[in-house]
Amino acid sequence: MNTAPARIGIFGGTFDPIHTAHLEVAESVRQALGLDRMLLVVANQPWQKEDGRTLTPAEDRYAMVEAAVEGRPGLEPCRLEIDRGGPSYTIDTVRQLKESYPGAELIVVVGSDVVPGLTTWREEPALRDEVTLAVVGRPGVTPVEPPPGWRAVTVPVAPFDVSSTELRRRLEAGGEVQGLVPDAVVRCIGQRGLYATGR
Ligand code: ATP
């Protein structure tokens, strides 16, 4: 019987919408680090992104993540932050997971664009004591070292120059996103009339 503590990846995002690069990152990190599970944690209120735009409702973003990971063993949608409500802080998610899975090793996955902002994360010192950081490169972003005190590994991932911002622009302009998001997500977007596709 395997009694080793679980190794769980926490890949948080707004996922508005989830895209191919997100899936590539989740799968590559899971395989490279031999993680038992990779949770795609859908932010309820991503406090880092309060730029005035209206987010797609959390339940719709969650439905897209659910559709995207269907049939991909090891990748799981996670709704802890939605169920908790309010602003989404990774430290709260980590504490909840530690309670549910005592002894689990938690690996927080971020793209390199996120690294410079880590010092602004809530309870950064407590968070960096609890987790290992897995950093992946993002096209167009110059990699920087994580702030002092973080245990961090860099994981090579095939570069995909895609962002949710670009996808929202395309969809809102009536354009195509085939190949940039999984087909199941394209269907979900159409069925729910997201990004003005129901006009
Ligand atoms: P937006 O364009 O709306 O800001 P996004 O495409 O950056 O969204 P998020 O949901 O904010 O997507 O990203 C969640 C995580 O995925 C972050 O850690 C981010 O760095 C990472 N990520 C997003 N796109 C890529 C990409 N193309 N390559 C590597 N990492 C990525």
mmCIF file with all atom_site columns, N, CA and C and ligand atoms in Angstrom, residues 11-16 19 21-22 25 49 53 109-114 136-139 160-165 168, ligand 1:
data_model
loop_
_atom_site.group_PDB
_atom_site.id
_atom_site.type_symbol
_atom_site.label_atom_id
_atom_site.label_alt_id
_atom_site.label_comp_id
_atom_site.label_asym_id
_atom_site.label_entity_id
_atom_site.label_seq_id
_atom_site.pdbx_PDB_ins_code
_atom_site.Cartn_x
_atom_site.Cartn_y
_atom_site.Cartn_z
_atom_site.occupancy
_atom_site.B_iso_or_equiv
_atom_site.pdbx_formal_charge
_atom_site.auth_seq_id
_atom_site.auth_comp_id
_atom_site.auth_asym_id
_atom_site.auth_atom_id
_atom_site.pdbx_PDB_model_num
ATOM   1   N N   . PHE A 1 11  ? -3.180  25.005 -8.740  1.00 0.00 ? 11  PHE A N   1
ATOM   2   C CA  . PHE A 1 11  ? -3.005  25.927 -9.864  1.00 0.00 ? 11  PHE A CA  1
ATOM   3   C C   . PHE A 1 11  ? -4.215  26.859 -9.854  1.00 0.00 ? 11  PHE A C   1
ATOM   4   N N   . GLY A 1 12  ? -4.001  28.036 -9.307  1.00 0.00 ? 12  GLY A N   1
ATOM   5   C CA  . GLY A 1 12  ? -5.099  28.988 -9.160  1.00 0.00 ? 12  GLY A CA  1
ATOM   6   C C   . GLY A 1 12  ? -5.185  29.904 -10.364 1.00 0.00 ? 12  GLY A C   1
ATOM   7   N N   . GLY A 1 13  ? -6.403  30.335 -10.670 1.00 0.00 ? 13  GLY A N   1
ATOM   8   C CA  . GLY A 1 13  ? -6.552  31.276 -11.777 1.00 0.00 ? 13  GLY A CA  1
ATOM   9   C C   . GLY A 1 13  ? -7.955  31.841 -11.817 1.00 0.00 ? 13  GLY A C   1
ATOM   10  N N   . THR A 1 14  ? -8.088  32.878 -12.623 1.00 0.00 ? 14  THR A N   1
ATOM   11  C CA  . THR A 1 14  ? -9.417  33.424 -12.863 1.00 0.00 ? 14  THR A CA  1
ATOM   12  C C   . THR A 1 14  ? -10.110 32.552 -13.917 1.00 0.00 ? 14  THR A C   1
ATOM   13  N N   . PHE A 1 15  ? -9.308  32.029 -14.841 1.00 0.00 ? 15  PHE A N   1
ATOM   14  C CA  . PHE A 1 15  ? -9.809  31.117 -15.879 1.00 0.00 ? 15  PHE A CA  1
ATOM   15  C C   . PHE A 1 15  ? -11.017 31.723 -16.600 1.00 0.00 ? 15  PHE A C   1
ATOM   16  N N   . ASP A 1 16  ? -10.823 32.923 -17.130 1.00 0.00 ? 16  ASP A N   1
ATOM   17  C CA  . ASP A 1 16  ? -11.922 33.699 -17.743 1.00 0.00 ? 16  ASP A CA  1
ATOM   18  C C   . ASP A 1 16  ? -11.611 34.017 -19.196 1.00 0.00 ? 16  ASP A C   1
ATOM   19  N N   . HIS A 1 19  ? -7.752  28.243 -20.955 1.00 0.00 ? 19  HIS A N   1
ATOM   20  C CA  . HIS A 1 19  ? -7.244  28.052 -22.313 1.00 0.00 ? 19  HIS A CA  1
ATOM   21  C C   . HIS A 1 19  ? -6.169  26.960 -22.371 1.00 0.00 ? 19  HIS A C   1
ATOM   22  N N   . ALA A 1 21  ? -2.994  26.955 -22.806 1.00 0.00 ? 21  ALA A N   1
ATOM   23  C CA  . ALA A 1 21  ? -1.761  27.106 -22.024 1.00 0.00 ? 21  ALA A CA  1
ATOM   24  C C   . ALA A 1 21  ? -1.992  26.683 -20.570 1.00 0.00 ? 21  ALA A C   1
ATOM   25  N N   . HIS A 1 22  ? -3.157  27.024 -20.017 1.00 0.00 ? 22  HIS A N   1
ATOM   26  C CA  . HIS A 1 22  ? -3.449  26.597 -18.639 1.00 0.00 ? 22  HIS A CA  1
ATOM   27  C C   . HIS A 1 22  ? -3.359  25.073 -18.526 1.00 0.00 ? 22  HIS A C   1
ATOM   28  N N   . VAL A 1 25  ? 0.211   23.797 -18.843 1.00 0.00 ? 25  VAL A N   1
ATOM   29  C CA  . VAL A 1 25  ? 0.946   24.049 -17.592 1.00 0.00 ? 25  VAL A CA  1
ATOM   30  C C   . VAL A 1 25  ? 0.546   23.006 -16.544 1.00 0.00 ? 25  VAL A C   1
ATOM   31  N N   . LYS A 1 49  ? -6.854  41.271 -9.680  1.00 0.00 ? 49  LYS A N   1
ATOM   32  C CA  . LYS A 1 49  ? -7.332  41.684 -11.012 1.00 0.00 ? 49  LYS A CA  1
ATOM   33  C C   . LYS A 1 49  ? -8.461  42.682 -10.914 1.00 0.00 ? 49  LYS A C   1
ATOM   34  N N   . ARG A 1 53  ? -12.955 45.677 -14.807 1.00 0.00 ? 53  ARG A N   1
ATOM   35  C CA  . ARG A 1 53  ? -13.791 44.945 -15.763 1.00 0.00 ? 53  ARG A CA  1
ATOM   36  C C   . ARG A 1 53  ? -14.688 43.972 -14.984 1.00 0.00 ? 53  ARG A C   1
ATOM   37  N N   . VAL A 1 109 ? 1.375   26.479 -8.212  1.00 0.00 ? 109 VAL A N   1
ATOM   38  C CA  . VAL A 1 109 ? 1.877   26.650 -9.577  1.00 0.00 ? 109 VAL A CA  1
ATOM   39  C C   . VAL A 1 109 ? 1.544   28.062 -10.068 1.00 0.00 ? 109 VAL A C   1
ATOM   40  N N   . VAL A 1 110 ? 2.562   28.761 -10.574 1.00 0.00 ? 110 VAL A N   1
ATOM   41  C CA  . VAL A 1 110 ? 2.316   30.112 -11.122 1.00 0.00 ? 110 VAL A CA  1
ATOM   42  C C   . VAL A 1 110 ? 3.113   30.319 -12.405 1.00 0.00 ? 110 VAL A C   1
ATOM   43  N N   . GLY A 1 111 ? 2.572   31.156 -13.277 1.00 0.00 ? 111 GLY A N   1
ATOM   44  C CA  . GLY A 1 111 ? 3.331   31.611 -14.427 1.00 0.00 ? 111 GLY A CA  1
ATOM   45  C C   . GLY A 1 111 ? 4.303   32.704 -13.998 1.00 0.00 ? 111 GLY A C   1
ATOM   46  N N   . SER A 1 112 ? 5.330   32.920 -14.824 1.00 0.00 ? 112 SER A N   1
ATOM   47  C CA  . SER A 1 112 ? 6.393   33.858 -14.423 1.00 0.00 ? 112 SER A CA  1
ATOM   48  C C   . SER A 1 112 ? 5.888   35.298 -14.294 1.00 0.00 ? 112 SER A C   1
ATOM   49  N N   . ASP A 1 113 ? 4.742   35.614 -14.908 1.00 0.00 ? 113 ASP A N   1
ATOM   50  C CA  . ASP A 1 113 ? 4.198   36.973 -14.763 1.00 0.00 ? 113 ASP A CA  1
ATOM   51  C C   . ASP A 1 113 ? 3.700   37.244 -13.353 1.00 0.00 ? 113 ASP A C   1
ATOM   52  N N   . VAL A 1 114 ? 3.427   36.171 -12.625 1.00 0.00 ? 114 VAL A N   1
ATOM   53  C CA  . VAL A 1 114 ? 2.859   36.300 -11.282 1.00 0.00 ? 114 VAL A CA  1
ATOM   54  C C   . VAL A 1 114 ? 3.959   36.486 -10.221 1.00 0.00 ? 114 VAL A C   1
ATOM   55  N N   . VAL A 1 136 ? 6.431   28.418 -14.013 1.00 0.00 ? 136 VAL A N   1
ATOM   56  C CA  . VAL A 1 136 ? 6.551   28.102 -15.444 1.00 0.00 ? 136 VAL A CA  1
ATOM   57  C C   . VAL A 1 136 ? 6.741   29.396 -16.222 1.00 0.00 ? 136 VAL A C   1
ATOM   58  N N   . GLY A 1 137 ? 7.468   29.303 -17.316 1.00 0.00 ? 137 GLY A N   1
ATOM   59  C CA  . GLY A 1 137 ? 7.708   30.480 -18.140 1.00 0.00 ? 137 GLY A CA  1
ATOM   60  C C   . GLY A 1 137 ? 6.442   30.899 -18.875 1.00 0.00 ? 137 GLY A C   1
ATOM   61  N N   . ARG A 1 138 ? 6.372   32.191 -19.184 1.00 0.00 ? 138 ARG A N   1
ATOM   62  C CA  . ARG A 1 138 ? 5.241   32.685 -19.974 1.00 0.00 ? 138 ARG A CA  1
ATOM   63  C C   . ARG A 1 138 ? 5.809   33.522 -21.099 1.00 0.00 ? 138 ARG A C   1
ATOM   64  N N   . PRO A 1 139 ? 5.424   33.238 -22.346 1.00 0.00 ? 139 PRO A N   1
ATOM   65  C CA  . PRO A 1 139 ? 5.997   33.974 -23.469 1.00 0.00 ? 139 PRO A CA  1
ATOM   66  C C   . PRO A 1 139 ? 5.868   35.480 -23.268 1.00 0.00 ? 139 PRO A C   1
ATOM   67  N N   . PHE A 1 160 ? 3.160   28.626 -24.954 1.00 0.00 ? 160 PHE A N   1
ATOM   68  C CA  . PHE A 1 160 ? 1.923   28.925 -25.690 1.00 0.00 ? 160 PHE A CA  1
ATOM   69  C C   . PHE A 1 160 ? 1.610   30.382 -25.457 1.00 0.00 ? 160 PHE A C   1
ATOM   70  N N   . ASP A 1 161 ? 1.661   31.175 -26.512 1.00 0.00 ? 161 ASP A N   1
ATOM   71  C CA  . ASP A 1 161 ? 1.428   32.609 -26.332 1.00 0.00 ? 161 ASP A CA  1
ATOM   72  C C   . ASP A 1 161 ? -0.065  32.894 -26.435 1.00 0.00 ? 161 ASP A C   1
ATOM   73  N N   . VAL A 1 162 ? -0.766  32.584 -25.368 1.00 0.00 ? 162 VAL A N   1
ATOM   74  C CA  . VAL A 1 162 ? -2.214  32.826 -25.356 1.00 0.00 ? 162 VAL A CA  1
ATOM   75  C C   . VAL A 1 162 ? -2.573  33.354 -23.975 1.00 0.00 ? 162 VAL A C   1
ATOM   76  N N   . SER A 1 163 ? -3.569  34.225 -23.926 1.00 0.00 ? 163 SER A N   1
ATOM   77  C CA  . SER A 1 163 ? -4.048  34.741 -22.645 1.00 0.00 ? 163 SER A CA  1
ATOM   78  C C   . SER A 1 163 ? -5.567  34.806 -22.693 1.00 0.00 ? 163 SER A C   1
ATOM   79  N N   . SER A 1 164 ? -6.162  34.808 -21.523 1.00 0.00 ? 164 SER A N   1
ATOM   80  C CA  . SER A 1 164 ? -7.626  34.932 -21.453 1.00 0.00 ? 164 SER A CA  1
ATOM   81  C C   . SER A 1 164 ? -8.056  36.288 -22.003 1.00 0.00 ? 164 SER A C   1
ATOM   82  N N   . THR A 1 165 ? -7.246  37.310 -21.769 1.00 0.00 ? 165 THR A N   1
ATOM   83  C CA  . THR A 1 165 ? -7.585  38.649 -22.270 1.00 0.00 ? 165 THR A CA  1
ATOM   84  C C   . THR A 1 165 ? -7.759  38.620 -23.785 1.00 0.00 ? 165 THR A C   1
ATOM   85  N N   . ARG A 1 168 ? -10.930 36.740 -24.747 1.00 0.00 ? 168 ARG A N   1
ATOM   86  C CA  . ARG A 1 168 ? -12.152 37.538 -24.524 1.00 0.00 ? 168 ARG A CA  1
ATOM   87  C C   . ARG A 1 168 ? -12.324 38.541 -25.652 1.00 0.00 ? 168 ARG A C   1
HETATM 88  P P1  . ATP B 2 .   ? -5.931  37.337 -18.166 1.00 0.00 ? 1   ATP B P1  1
HETATM 89  O O1  . ATP B 2 .   ? -5.454  37.515 -19.575 1.00 0.00 ? 1   ATP B O1  1
HETATM 90  O O2  . ATP B 2 .   ? -7.409  37.533 -17.984 1.00 0.00 ? 1   ATP B O2  1
HETATM 91  O O3  . ATP B 2 .   ? -5.112  38.136 -17.171 1.00 0.00 ? 1   ATP B O3  1
HETATM 92  P P2  . ATP B 2 .   ? -4.526  34.770 -17.952 1.00 0.00 ? 1   ATP B P2  1
HETATM 93  O O4  . ATP B 2 .   ? -4.505  34.234 -19.337 1.00 0.00 ? 1   ATP B O4  1
HETATM 94  O O5  . ATP B 2 .   ? -3.280  35.375 -17.411 1.00 0.00 ? 1   ATP B O5  1
HETATM 95  O O6  . ATP B 2 .   ? -5.739  35.788 -17.777 1.00 0.00 ? 1   ATP B O6  1
HETATM 96  P P3  . ATP B 2 .   ? -5.184  33.524 -15.424 1.00 0.00 ? 1   ATP B P3  1
HETATM 97  O O7  . ATP B 2 .   ? -6.417  32.746 -15.148 1.00 0.00 ? 1   ATP B O7  1
HETATM 98  O O8  . ATP B 2 .   ? -5.048  34.846 -14.819 1.00 0.00 ? 1   ATP B O8  1
HETATM 99  O O9  . ATP B 2 .   ? -5.029  33.593 -17.034 1.00 0.00 ? 1   ATP B O9  1
HETATM 100 O O10 . ATP B 2 .   ? -3.889  32.679 -15.109 1.00 0.00 ? 1   ATP B O10 1
HETATM 101 C C1  . ATP B 2 .   ? -3.788  31.695 -14.134 1.00 0.00 ? 1   ATP B C1  1
HETATM 102 C C2  . ATP B 2 .   ? -2.357  31.212 -14.091 1.00 0.00 ? 1   ATP B C2  1
HETATM 103 O O11 . ATP B 2 .   ? -1.963  30.698 -15.372 1.00 0.00 ? 1   ATP B O11 1
HETATM 104 C C3  . ATP B 2 .   ? -1.311  32.291 -13.741 1.00 0.00 ? 1   ATP B C3  1
HETATM 105 O O12 . ATP B 2 .   ? -0.353  31.720 -12.868 1.00 0.00 ? 1   ATP B O12 1
HETATM 106 C C4  . ATP B 2 .   ? -0.696  32.622 -15.077 1.00 0.00 ? 1   ATP B C4  1
HETATM 107 O O13 . ATP B 2 .   ? 0.628   33.082 -14.968 1.00 0.00 ? 1   ATP B O13 1
HETATM 108 C C5  . ATP B 2 .   ? -0.733  31.276 -15.783 1.00 0.00 ? 1   ATP B C5  1
HETATM 109 N N1  . ATP B 2 .   ? -0.770  31.412 -17.230 1.00 0.00 ? 1   ATP B N1  1
HETATM 110 C C6  . ATP B 2 .   ? -1.755  31.981 -17.969 1.00 0.00 ? 1   ATP B C6  1
HETATM 111 N N2  . ATP B 2 .   ? -1.462  31.960 -19.276 1.00 0.00 ? 1   ATP B N2  1
HETATM 112 C C7  . ATP B 2 .   ? -0.250  31.376 -19.392 1.00 0.00 ? 1   ATP B C7  1
HETATM 113 C C8  . ATP B 2 .   ? 0.609   31.067 -20.508 1.00 0.00 ? 1   ATP B C8  1
HETATM 114 N N3  . ATP B 2 .   ? 0.278   31.388 -21.768 1.00 0.00 ? 1   ATP B N3  1
HETATM 115 N N4  . ATP B 2 .   ? 1.790   30.445 -20.236 1.00 0.00 ? 1   ATP B N4  1
HETATM 116 C C9  . ATP B 2 .   ? 2.138   30.144 -18.958 1.00 0.00 ? 1   ATP B C9  1
HETATM 117 N N5  . ATP B 2 .   ? 1.373   30.407 -17.872 1.00 0.00 ? 1   ATP B N5  1
HETATM 118 C C10 . ATP B 2 .   ? 0.193   31.013 -18.073 1.00 0.00 ? 1   ATP B C10 1
#
